[in-house]
mmCIF file of C-alpha atoms and ligand atoms in Angstrom:
data_model
loop_
_atom_site.group_PDB
_atom_site.id
_atom_site.type_symbol
_atom_site.label_atom_id
_atom_site.label_comp_id
_atom_site.label_asym_id
_atom_site.label_seq_id
_atom_site.Cartn_x
_atom_site.Cartn_y
_atom_site.Cartn_z
ATOM 1 C CA MET A 1 -9.610 -80.714 119.497
ATOM 2 C CA GLN A 2 -9.970 -76.085 118.469
ATOM 3 C CA VAL A 3 -8.549 -75.815 115.589
ATOM 4 C CA PRO A 4 -7.711 -72.259 113.709
ATOM 5 C CA ALA A 5 -8.899 -71.586 110.282
ATOM 6 C CA TYR A 6 -5.929 -72.006 107.235
ATOM 7 C CA VAL A 7 -4.542 -68.227 108.062
ATOM 8 C CA GLU A 8 -1.028 -66.913 106.062
ATOM 9 C CA TYR A 9 2.232 -65.849 108.338
ATOM 10 C CA GLU A 10 3.508 -63.187 107.267
ATOM 11 C CA LYS A 11 6.944 -62.239 109.533
ATOM 12 C CA ALA A 12 8.073 -58.465 109.526
ATOM 13 C CA ALA A 13 11.305 -57.321 109.408
ATOM 14 C CA SER A 14 10.967 -53.914 110.591
ATOM 15 C CA VAL A 15 8.526 -52.015 111.977
ATOM 16 C CA GLU A 16 8.172 -49.652 107.917
ATOM 17 C CA HIS A 17 7.925 -53.675 106.866
ATOM 18 C CA ALA A 18 4.790 -54.405 109.260
ATOM 19 C CA LEU A 19 3.461 -51.073 107.950
ATOM 20 C CA ALA A 20 3.740 -52.174 104.314
ATOM 21 C CA LEU A 21 2.375 -55.813 105.156
ATOM 22 C CA LEU A 22 -0.564 -54.596 106.675
ATOM 23 C CA THR A 23 -1.035 -51.866 103.450
ATOM 24 C CA ARG A 24 -0.259 -55.127 101.593
ATOM 25 C CA PHE A 25 -2.440 -57.674 102.459
ATOM 26 C CA GLY A 26 -5.545 -54.619 104.370
ATOM 27 C CA PRO A 27 -7.346 -55.177 106.731
ATOM 28 C CA GLU A 28 -8.312 -59.001 107.259
ATOM 29 C CA ALA A 29 -4.742 -59.163 108.755
ATOM 30 C CA ARG A 30 -3.486 -59.090 112.170
ATOM 31 C CA ILE A 31 -1.010 -58.160 114.698
ATOM 32 C CA LEU A 32 0.867 -61.412 116.342
ATOM 33 C CA ALA A 33 2.496 -60.258 119.010
ATOM 34 C CA GLY A 34 2.503 -62.445 122.054
ATOM 35 C CA GLY A 35 0.026 -64.280 120.702
ATOM 36 C CA HIS A 36 -2.142 -64.516 124.120
ATOM 37 C CA SER A 37 -4.924 -62.900 122.545
ATOM 38 C CA LEU A 38 -6.074 -62.908 119.460
ATOM 39 C CA ILE A 39 -4.850 -67.165 119.167
ATOM 40 C CA PRO A 40 -6.813 -68.470 121.391
ATOM 41 C CA MET A 41 -9.469 -66.158 119.498
ATOM 42 C CA MET A 42 -8.571 -68.308 116.723
ATOM 43 C CA LYS A 43 -9.069 -71.544 118.446
ATOM 44 C CA LEU A 44 -12.787 -70.665 119.157
ATOM 45 C CA ARG A 45 -12.920 -68.872 115.512
ATOM 46 C CA LEU A 46 -13.898 -66.065 116.931
ATOM 47 C CA ALA A 47 -11.038 -63.996 115.455
ATOM 48 C CA GLN A 48 -10.867 -65.377 111.661
ATOM 49 C CA PRO A 49 -8.355 -62.998 110.171
ATOM 50 C CA GLU A 50 -6.693 -64.211 106.953
ATOM 51 C CA THR A 51 -3.256 -63.374 106.878
ATOM 52 C CA LEU A 52 -1.195 -62.824 110.957
ATOM 53 C CA ILE A 53 2.108 -59.976 109.917
ATOM 54 C CA ASP A 54 4.326 -61.357 112.854
ATOM 55 C CA ILE A 55 6.131 -58.969 114.977
ATOM 56 C CA ASN A 56 7.989 -60.965 117.566
ATOM 57 C CA GLY A 57 11.628 -60.166 115.790
ATOM 58 C CA LEU A 58 11.035 -56.419 116.114
ATOM 59 C CA SER A 59 13.506 -55.513 119.064
ATOM 60 C CA GLU A 60 13.461 -52.190 118.336
ATOM 61 C CA LEU A 61 9.848 -51.651 119.754
ATOM 62 C CA CYS A 62 10.992 -54.129 122.769
ATOM 63 C CA TYR A 63 12.074 -51.017 125.322
ATOM 64 C CA LEU A 64 12.327 -49.188 128.915
ATOM 65 C CA THR A 65 14.065 -46.078 128.594
ATOM 66 C CA VAL A 66 13.263 -42.662 130.513
ATOM 67 C CA THR A 67 14.121 -40.000 128.322
ATOM 68 C CA ASP A 68 13.215 -36.352 128.331
ATOM 69 C CA GLY A 69 11.459 -36.306 131.642
ATOM 70 C CA GLU A 70 9.264 -39.474 130.459
ATOM 71 C CA LEU A 71 8.757 -42.838 131.198
ATOM 72 C CA ARG A 72 8.895 -44.754 127.696
ATOM 73 C CA ILE A 73 7.284 -48.400 127.152
ATOM 74 C CA GLY A 74 7.629 -49.748 123.460
ATOM 75 C CA ALA A 75 5.117 -52.284 122.420
ATOM 76 C CA LEU A 76 6.260 -55.204 122.186
ATOM 77 C CA THR A 77 7.695 -55.187 125.397
ATOM 78 C CA ARG A 78 7.001 -58.320 127.521
ATOM 79 C CA HIS A 79 5.031 -57.890 130.819
ATOM 80 C CA ALA A 80 7.780 -60.033 132.937
ATOM 81 C CA GLN A 81 10.391 -56.986 131.172
ATOM 82 C CA LEU A 82 7.504 -54.173 132.754
ATOM 83 C CA LEU A 83 8.004 -56.186 136.188
ATOM 84 C CA ASP A 84 11.150 -56.563 135.763
ATOM 85 C CA SER A 85 12.214 -53.206 135.079
ATOM 86 C CA ALA A 86 13.161 -50.676 138.321
ATOM 87 C CA VAL A 87 12.775 -47.418 136.450
ATOM 88 C CA ALA A 88 9.285 -48.261 135.563
ATOM 89 C CA GLY A 89 8.659 -49.927 139.228
ATOM 90 C CA GLU A 90 10.940 -46.339 140.818
ATOM 91 C CA HIS A 91 8.020 -43.749 138.754
ATOM 92 C CA PHE A 92 4.984 -45.963 139.138
ATOM 93 C CA ALA A 93 5.199 -48.168 141.516
ATOM 94 C CA ILE A 94 1.247 -49.002 139.816
ATOM 95 C CA LEU A 95 2.684 -50.491 136.441
ATOM 96 C CA HIS A 96 4.616 -52.926 139.530
ATOM 97 C CA ASP A 97 1.461 -53.263 141.470
ATOM 98 C CA ALA A 98 -0.378 -54.100 137.908
ATOM 99 C CA GLU A 99 2.206 -56.484 136.190
ATOM 100 C CA ARG A 100 2.162 -59.169 139.184
ATOM 101 C CA VAL A 101 -1.420 -60.268 138.923
ATOM 102 C CA ILE A 102 -1.677 -59.877 135.766
ATOM 103 C CA ALA A 103 -2.404 -63.773 134.552
ATOM 104 C CA ASP A 104 1.132 -66.391 135.249
ATOM 105 C CA PRO A 105 4.041 -65.849 134.249
ATOM 106 C CA ILE A 106 3.736 -68.254 131.258
ATOM 107 C CA VAL A 107 2.065 -65.540 129.809
ATOM 108 C CA ARG A 108 4.268 -62.914 131.918
ATOM 109 C CA ASN A 109 6.705 -64.451 129.442
ATOM 110 C CA TRP A 110 5.079 -63.514 125.983
ATOM 111 C CA GLY A 111 2.430 -61.252 125.996
ATOM 112 C CA THR A 112 2.885 -57.799 125.312
ATOM 113 C CA VAL A 113 2.412 -54.363 127.066
ATOM 114 C CA GLY A 114 0.874 -53.598 123.357
ATOM 115 C CA GLY A 115 -1.202 -56.728 122.672
ATOM 116 C CA SER A 116 -3.388 -55.802 125.787
ATOM 117 C CA LEU A 117 -4.088 -52.739 125.317
ATOM 118 C CA CYS A 118 -5.170 -53.371 121.768
ATOM 119 C CA GLN A 119 -6.929 -56.470 122.568
ATOM 120 C CA ALA A 120 -8.764 -54.240 124.508
ATOM 121 C CA ASP A 121 -10.346 -56.191 126.833
ATOM 122 C CA PRO A 122 -12.930 -54.874 129.391
ATOM 123 C CA SER A 123 -11.080 -56.244 132.438
ATOM 124 C CA GLU A 124 -7.673 -55.124 131.213
ATOM 125 C CA ASP A 125 -5.159 -54.732 133.823
ATOM 126 C CA LEU A 126 -3.027 -52.401 132.094
ATOM 127 C CA SER A 127 -5.502 -50.339 130.334
ATOM 128 C CA ALA A 128 -6.608 -49.712 134.212
ATOM 129 C CA ALA A 129 -3.130 -48.329 135.672
ATOM 130 C CA PHE A 130 -2.202 -46.296 131.897
ATOM 131 C CA ALA A 131 -6.245 -44.564 132.308
ATOM 132 C CA ALA A 132 -4.574 -43.689 135.845
ATOM 133 C CA LEU A 133 -1.870 -42.779 134.837
ATOM 134 C CA LYS A 134 -2.620 -40.651 132.435
ATOM 135 C CA ALA A 135 -0.282 -42.211 129.457
ATOM 136 C CA THR A 136 0.199 -40.860 125.700
ATOM 137 C CA MET A 137 -0.177 -44.068 123.046
ATOM 138 C CA VAL A 138 2.248 -43.580 120.249
ATOM 139 C CA ILE A 139 0.964 -44.903 117.046
ATOM 140 C CA GLN A 140 2.654 -45.247 113.593
ATOM 141 C CA GLY A 141 0.810 -45.538 110.127
ATOM 142 C CA PRO A 142 1.695 -45.404 106.900
ATOM 143 C CA GLU A 143 1.968 -41.556 106.469
ATOM 144 C CA GLY A 144 4.019 -41.230 110.131
ATOM 145 C CA SER A 145 2.979 -41.293 113.222
ATOM 146 C CA ARG A 146 0.209 -39.727 115.474
ATOM 147 C CA THR A 147 -0.265 -40.116 119.519
ATOM 148 C CA VAL A 148 -2.878 -39.905 121.313
ATOM 149 C CA SER A 149 -4.180 -40.106 125.487
ATOM 150 C CA ALA A 150 -4.534 -43.875 127.619
ATOM 151 C CA ARG A 151 -8.746 -42.165 127.387
ATOM 152 C CA GLU A 152 -9.099 -41.743 124.060
ATOM 153 C CA PHE A 153 -7.313 -44.813 123.357
ATOM 154 C CA HIS A 154 -9.954 -47.589 123.539
ATOM 155 C CA THR A 155 -13.841 -47.084 121.489
ATOM 156 C CA GLY A 156 -15.310 -49.682 123.176
ATOM 157 C CA PRO A 157 -14.940 -53.541 124.872
ATOM 158 C CA TYR A 158 -12.191 -54.424 122.034
ATOM 159 C CA GLU A 159 -11.799 -51.756 120.161
ATOM 160 C CA THR A 160 -8.699 -48.797 119.348
ATOM 161 C CA VAL A 161 -8.411 -46.087 117.660
ATOM 162 C CA VAL A 162 -5.580 -48.354 116.282
ATOM 163 C CA ALA A 163 -6.435 -48.341 112.455
ATOM 164 C CA PRO A 164 -6.185 -51.232 110.416
ATOM 165 C CA ASN A 165 -3.086 -50.253 108.429
ATOM 166 C CA GLU A 166 -1.388 -49.292 111.388
ATOM 167 C CA LEU A 167 0.730 -50.376 114.940
ATOM 168 C CA LEU A 168 0.629 -48.778 118.550
ATOM 169 C CA THR A 169 4.868 -48.244 118.958
ATOM 170 C CA GLU A 170 5.460 -46.766 121.925
ATOM 171 C CA ILE A 171 3.778 -45.473 125.090
ATOM 172 C CA ARG A 172 4.387 -42.783 126.713
ATOM 173 C CA ILE A 173 4.052 -41.191 130.798
ATOM 174 C CA ALA A 174 5.244 -37.689 132.014
ATOM 175 C CA ILE A 175 7.737 -38.085 135.131
ATOM 176 C CA ARG A 176 6.050 -35.233 137.008
ATOM 177 C CA PRO A 177 6.760 -34.207 141.237
ATOM 178 C CA GLY A 178 4.792 -34.699 144.912
ATOM 179 C CA GLY A 179 3.846 -38.434 142.444
ATOM 180 C CA GLY A 180 2.727 -42.184 143.828
ATOM 181 C CA SER A 181 0.451 -45.339 142.224
ATOM 182 C CA ALA A 182 -0.739 -47.538 143.072
ATOM 183 C CA TYR A 183 -3.144 -50.759 141.228
ATOM 184 C CA GLU A 184 -5.631 -52.399 144.136
ATOM 185 C CA LYS A 185 -7.323 -55.907 142.196
ATOM 186 C CA VAL A 186 -9.715 -58.195 143.609
ATOM 187 C CA GLY A 187 -9.657 -61.763 141.086
ATOM 188 C CA ARG A 188 -11.282 -64.923 141.413
ATOM 189 C CA ARG A 189 -7.693 -67.148 141.842
ATOM 190 C CA VAL A 190 -4.691 -66.294 141.085
ATOM 191 C CA GLY A 191 -3.170 -65.447 138.550
ATOM 192 C CA ASP A 192 -7.221 -64.300 137.137
ATOM 193 C CA TRP A 193 -9.039 -61.501 135.005
ATOM 194 C CA PRO A 194 -10.092 -58.934 137.646
ATOM 195 C CA VAL A 195 -13.609 -59.203 139.096
ATOM 196 C CA GLY A 196 -12.303 -55.119 139.509
ATOM 197 C CA ALA A 197 -9.931 -53.200 139.730
ATOM 198 C CA ALA A 198 -8.516 -50.196 140.589
ATOM 199 C CA GLY A 199 -6.012 -48.073 140.406
ATOM 200 C CA ALA A 200 -4.536 -44.754 141.035
ATOM 201 C CA ALA A 201 -2.205 -42.016 140.916
ATOM 202 C CA ILE A 202 -2.030 -38.398 142.651
ATOM 203 C CA TRP A 203 0.727 -35.648 142.384
ATOM 204 C CA LEU A 204 0.977 -33.562 145.600
ATOM 205 C CA ALA A 205 1.132 -30.325 146.015
ATOM 206 C CA GLY A 206 1.854 -29.996 150.162
ATOM 207 C CA GLU A 207 -0.683 -31.180 151.451
ATOM 208 C CA THR A 208 -2.998 -30.374 148.156
ATOM 209 C CA ILE A 209 -3.535 -32.687 145.571
ATOM 210 C CA ALA A 210 -2.804 -31.483 142.488
ATOM 211 C CA GLU A 211 -4.325 -34.069 140.625
ATOM 212 C CA ALA A 212 -5.320 -37.103 140.598
ATOM 213 C CA GLY A 213 -6.052 -40.077 137.918
ATOM 214 C CA ILE A 214 -7.751 -43.212 138.783
ATOM 215 C CA GLY A 215 -8.319 -45.883 136.248
ATOM 216 C CA LEU A 216 -10.320 -48.536 136.306
ATOM 217 C CA THR A 217 -11.341 -52.482 134.944
ATOM 218 C CA ALA A 218 -13.810 -54.715 134.712
ATOM 219 C CA VAL A 219 -16.726 -52.771 136.433
ATOM 220 C CA GLY A 220 -17.507 -50.683 132.621
ATOM 221 C CA ALA A 221 -16.355 -47.737 133.395
ATOM 222 C CA PRO A 222 -16.016 -45.468 129.771
ATOM 223 C CA HIS A 223 -12.334 -45.172 129.033
ATOM 224 C CA PHE A 224 -11.341 -47.524 131.863
ATOM 225 C CA ALA A 225 -11.307 -43.724 133.637
ATOM 226 C CA ALA A 226 -13.428 -42.217 136.597
ATOM 227 C CA ALA A 227 -13.278 -38.523 135.416
ATOM 228 C CA GLU A 228 -15.991 -37.039 138.163
ATOM 229 C CA ALA A 229 -14.356 -38.736 140.904
ATOM 230 C CA GLU A 230 -10.907 -37.373 139.544
ATOM 231 C CA ALA A 231 -12.593 -34.259 139.072
ATOM 232 C CA LEU A 232 -13.520 -33.972 143.041
ATOM 233 C CA LEU A 233 -10.106 -35.270 144.050
ATOM 234 C CA ASN A 234 -8.074 -32.380 141.736
ATOM 235 C CA GLY A 235 -7.380 -29.287 144.374
ATOM 236 C CA ALA A 236 -8.529 -31.147 147.254
ATOM 237 C CA PRO A 237 -6.831 -31.720 150.696
ATOM 238 C CA ALA A 238 -5.692 -35.104 150.619
ATOM 239 C CA THR A 239 -7.377 -36.631 153.470
ATOM 240 C CA GLU A 240 -10.003 -40.106 153.834
ATOM 241 C CA ALA A 241 -12.898 -38.133 153.363
ATOM 242 C CA SER A 242 -11.873 -36.925 149.888
ATOM 243 C CA PHE A 243 -10.749 -40.358 149.483
ATOM 244 C CA ALA A 244 -13.644 -42.378 150.157
ATOM 245 C CA GLN A 245 -16.728 -39.429 148.921
ATOM 246 C CA ALA A 246 -13.644 -39.885 145.065
ATOM 247 C CA GLY A 247 -14.181 -43.256 146.278
ATOM 248 C CA GLN A 248 -18.035 -42.732 146.487
ATOM 249 C CA ILE A 249 -18.414 -41.647 142.747
ATOM 250 C CA ALA A 250 -16.387 -43.209 140.825
ATOM 251 C CA ALA A 251 -18.742 -46.915 142.027
ATOM 252 C CA GLU A 252 -21.877 -44.132 140.806
ATOM 253 C CA HIS A 253 -20.477 -43.658 137.596
ATOM 254 C CA CYS A 254 -19.204 -47.169 136.747
ATOM 255 C CA ARG A 255 -21.723 -49.278 135.055
ATOM 256 C CA PRO A 256 -20.746 -53.117 135.821
ATOM 257 C CA SER A 257 -22.161 -55.700 134.497
ATOM 258 C CA SER A 258 -23.480 -59.586 135.818
ATOM 259 C CA ASP A 259 -21.301 -62.279 134.791
ATOM 260 C CA GLN A 260 -19.380 -65.731 135.502
ATOM 261 C CA ARG A 261 -17.131 -63.721 137.478
ATOM 262 C CA GLY A 262 -20.017 -61.898 140.362
ATOM 263 C CA PRO A 263 -22.893 -59.718 140.563
ATOM 264 C CA ALA A 264 -23.584 -56.163 138.876
ATOM 265 C CA ASP A 265 -23.803 -54.763 143.026
ATOM 266 C CA TYR A 266 -21.013 -56.481 144.043
ATOM 267 C CA LYS A 267 -18.102 -54.266 140.994
ATOM 268 C CA ARG A 268 -20.130 -51.951 141.809
ATOM 269 C CA HIS A 269 -19.106 -52.555 146.000
ATOM 270 C CA LEU A 270 -15.350 -52.627 144.384
ATOM 271 C CA ALA A 271 -14.901 -49.470 141.870
ATOM 272 C CA ARG A 272 -15.747 -47.982 145.878
ATOM 273 C CA GLU A 273 -13.555 -50.154 147.688
ATOM 274 C CA LEU A 274 -11.179 -50.071 145.655
ATOM 275 C CA THR A 275 -10.468 -47.226 143.958
ATOM 276 C CA VAL A 276 -9.985 -45.806 148.052
ATOM 277 C CA ARG A 277 -7.281 -48.101 148.797
ATOM 278 C CA ALA A 278 -5.210 -47.787 145.404
ATOM 279 C CA LEU A 279 -5.861 -43.920 146.419
ATOM 280 C CA ARG A 280 -4.178 -44.531 150.614
ATOM 281 C CA ARG A 281 -1.333 -46.625 149.019
ATOM 282 C CA ALA A 282 -0.964 -43.822 146.297
ATOM 283 C CA LEU A 283 -1.031 -40.923 148.647
ATOM 284 C CA ARG A 284 1.558 -43.263 150.845
ATOM 285 C CA ARG A 285 3.983 -43.107 148.333
ATOM 286 C CA ALA A 286 3.481 -39.511 147.476
ATOM 287 C CA GLN A 287 4.724 -39.298 151.072
ATOM 288 C CA ALA A 288 7.277 -41.163 150.227
ATOM 289 C CA GLN A 289 9.036 -39.340 147.112
ATOM 290 C CA ASP A 290 8.214 -36.560 148.387
ATOM 291 C CA VAL A 291 10.779 -37.235 151.590
ATOM 292 C CA ALA A 292 12.877 -39.099 149.428
ATOM 293 C CA GLY A 293 13.055 -35.687 147.307
ATOM 294 C CA ARG A 294 12.980 -37.423 144.392
ATOM 295 C CA GLY A 295 9.919 -36.765 141.682
ATOM 296 C CA GLY A 296 6.995 -38.828 139.500
HETATM 297 C C1 FAD B 301 -4.874 -68.036 130.936
HETATM 298 C C2 FAD B 301 -4.164 -65.909 130.652
HETATM 299 C C3 FAD B 301 -4.877 -65.177 131.799
HETATM 300 C C4 FAD B 301 -4.577 -64.117 131.436
HETATM 301 N N1 FAD B 301 -5.367 -63.097 132.586
HETATM 302 C C5 FAD B 301 -5.068 -61.424 132.316
HETATM 303 C C6 FAD B 301 -4.921 -60.258 133.472
HETATM 304 O O1 FAD B 301 -5.419 -61.622 134.420
HETATM 305 N N2 FAD B 301 -5.067 -59.924 132.524
HETATM 306 C C7 FAD B 301 -4.880 -58.918 132.429
HETATM 307 O O2 FAD B 301 -4.718 -57.954 131.941
HETATM 308 N N3 FAD B 301 -4.774 -59.744 131.123
HETATM 309 C C8 FAD B 301 -4.738 -61.189 130.866
HETATM 310 N N4 FAD B 301 -4.688 -61.148 129.903
HETATM 311 C C9 FAD B 301 -4.175 -61.125 129.071
HETATM 312 C C10 FAD B 301 -2.898 -60.807 129.377
HETATM 313 O O3 FAD B 301 -2.429 -59.969 129.281
HETATM 314 C C11 FAD B 301 -2.080 -61.060 127.381
HETATM 315 O O4 FAD B 301 -0.633 -60.631 126.856
HETATM 316 C C12 FAD B 301 -2.963 -60.247 126.026
HETATM 317 O O5 FAD B 301 -4.507 -60.248 126.449
HETATM 318 C C13 FAD B 301 -2.361 -59.464 124.974
HETATM 319 O O6 FAD B 301 -0.653 -60.268 124.606
HETATM 320 P P1 FAD B 301 -0.223 -60.623 123.501
HETATM 321 O O7 FAD B 301 1.267 -60.023 122.832
HETATM 322 O O8 FAD B 301 -0.422 -61.724 123.377
HETATM 323 O O9 FAD B 301 -1.656 -59.881 122.181
HETATM 324 P P2 FAD B 301 -2.394 -60.849 120.526
HETATM 325 O O10 FAD B 301 -2.766 -61.627 121.561
HETATM 326 O O11 FAD B 301 -0.487 -60.773 119.440
HETATM 327 O O12 FAD B 301 -2.414 -59.729 119.531
HETATM 328 C C14 FAD B 301 -3.812 -59.548 120.748
HETATM 329 C C15 FAD B 301 -4.403 -58.023 119.670
HETATM 330 O O13 FAD B 301 -3.916 -57.243 119.646
HETATM 331 C C16 FAD B 301 -3.465 -57.006 118.293
HETATM 332 N N5 FAD B 301 -1.941 -56.250 118.177
HETATM 333 C C17 FAD B 301 -1.189 -56.379 119.112
HETATM 334 N N6 FAD B 301 -0.178 -55.886 119.423
HETATM 335 C C18 FAD B 301 -0.504 -54.868 118.212
HETATM 336 C C19 FAD B 301 0.613 -53.473 118.152
HETATM 337 N N7 FAD B 301 1.236 -53.525 118.804
HETATM 338 N N8 FAD B 301 0.141 -52.564 116.874
HETATM 339 C C20 FAD B 301 -1.161 -52.611 116.539
HETATM 340 N N9 FAD B 301 -2.010 -54.418 117.172
HETATM 341 C C21 FAD B 301 -1.173 -55.528 118.161
HETATM 342 C C22 FAD B 301 -3.072 -58.289 117.494
HETATM 343 O O14 FAD B 301 -3.420 -58.037 116.381
HETATM 344 C C23 FAD B 301 -4.515 -58.223 118.509
HETATM 345 O O15 FAD B 301 -5.616 -58.165 117.444
HETATM 346 C C24 FAD B 301 -4.270 -62.902 130.727
HETATM 347 C C25 FAD B 301 -3.954 -63.639 128.719
HETATM 348 C C26 FAD B 301 -4.314 -65.136 129.055
HETATM 349 C C27 FAD B 301 -3.825 -66.641 127.901
#
């Protein structure tokens, strides 16, 4: 039987209270969101926090809204809520694509968007989806709040810019006209972590790609993004030839490792192929938005 080490438990009553508790208990305290990553790590003694600060009562961090031209997602929003959100799916289909293939209903019912991002697992699906969408993260600390781009948020495997006395509170994605997005994942079995996955977002200006975002996960892409492939696409015609070139560049710039999920060569192949598939589907969706006269 796996049993976590002794730990103190505090229940936060508000964001301010959570921040005060983080300051009071110091760097050995950890936020408890859905617990789907933290509790297993505690059972294996890979994490041994002295204090857990439970934020599950903070309904003010649990929302999806469109405000000032942005989709805003509270950090405590559960995977299942994101999957059920019509407004998220309407503007950013990639989020529904990704959520449909994250774990299983039990994990999705309680695991949170913020917990997924803060866990910073190198195979996390939402990290790639938000990288593709060029999202912005809102982080709150004792001195107030600050924002960082999705590309700056992760500093390495299991590491983020969120300091021990700070809380991720919100994710923001700008809603822009001419946009379409998609996510493609290959896993060993249904509900498993990805062997490799790619997300794409495209904003069109006529037949040209005004801007592209490509997120990759589980293949060793820096900051979960394929920046060199995006640079090739920005201003390029929205064609199969452009997508093939982007896929090739994405594969060349990632650094996959061989592990129990598959050999590095296969993961590199997935980076190329899934990038092309995601771009293709994102383009179809951007064109459909255009016909419908909608933004996003
Ligand atoms: C069986 C299983 C299968 C899974 N499959 C997948 C998969 O296919 N794809 C995928 O992407 N994920 C998968 N996951 C992970 C799942 O998405 C979890 O929800 C996620 O890892 C963590 O979310 P959580 O809310 O449970 O976070 P927790 O476990 O509560 O916390 C994780 C970490 O983040 C910190 N934290 C949490 N919230 C905040 C916050 N707001 N501010 C600062 N720090 C915070 C915690 O202190 C902790 O260090 C799987 C998990 C399980 C158990």
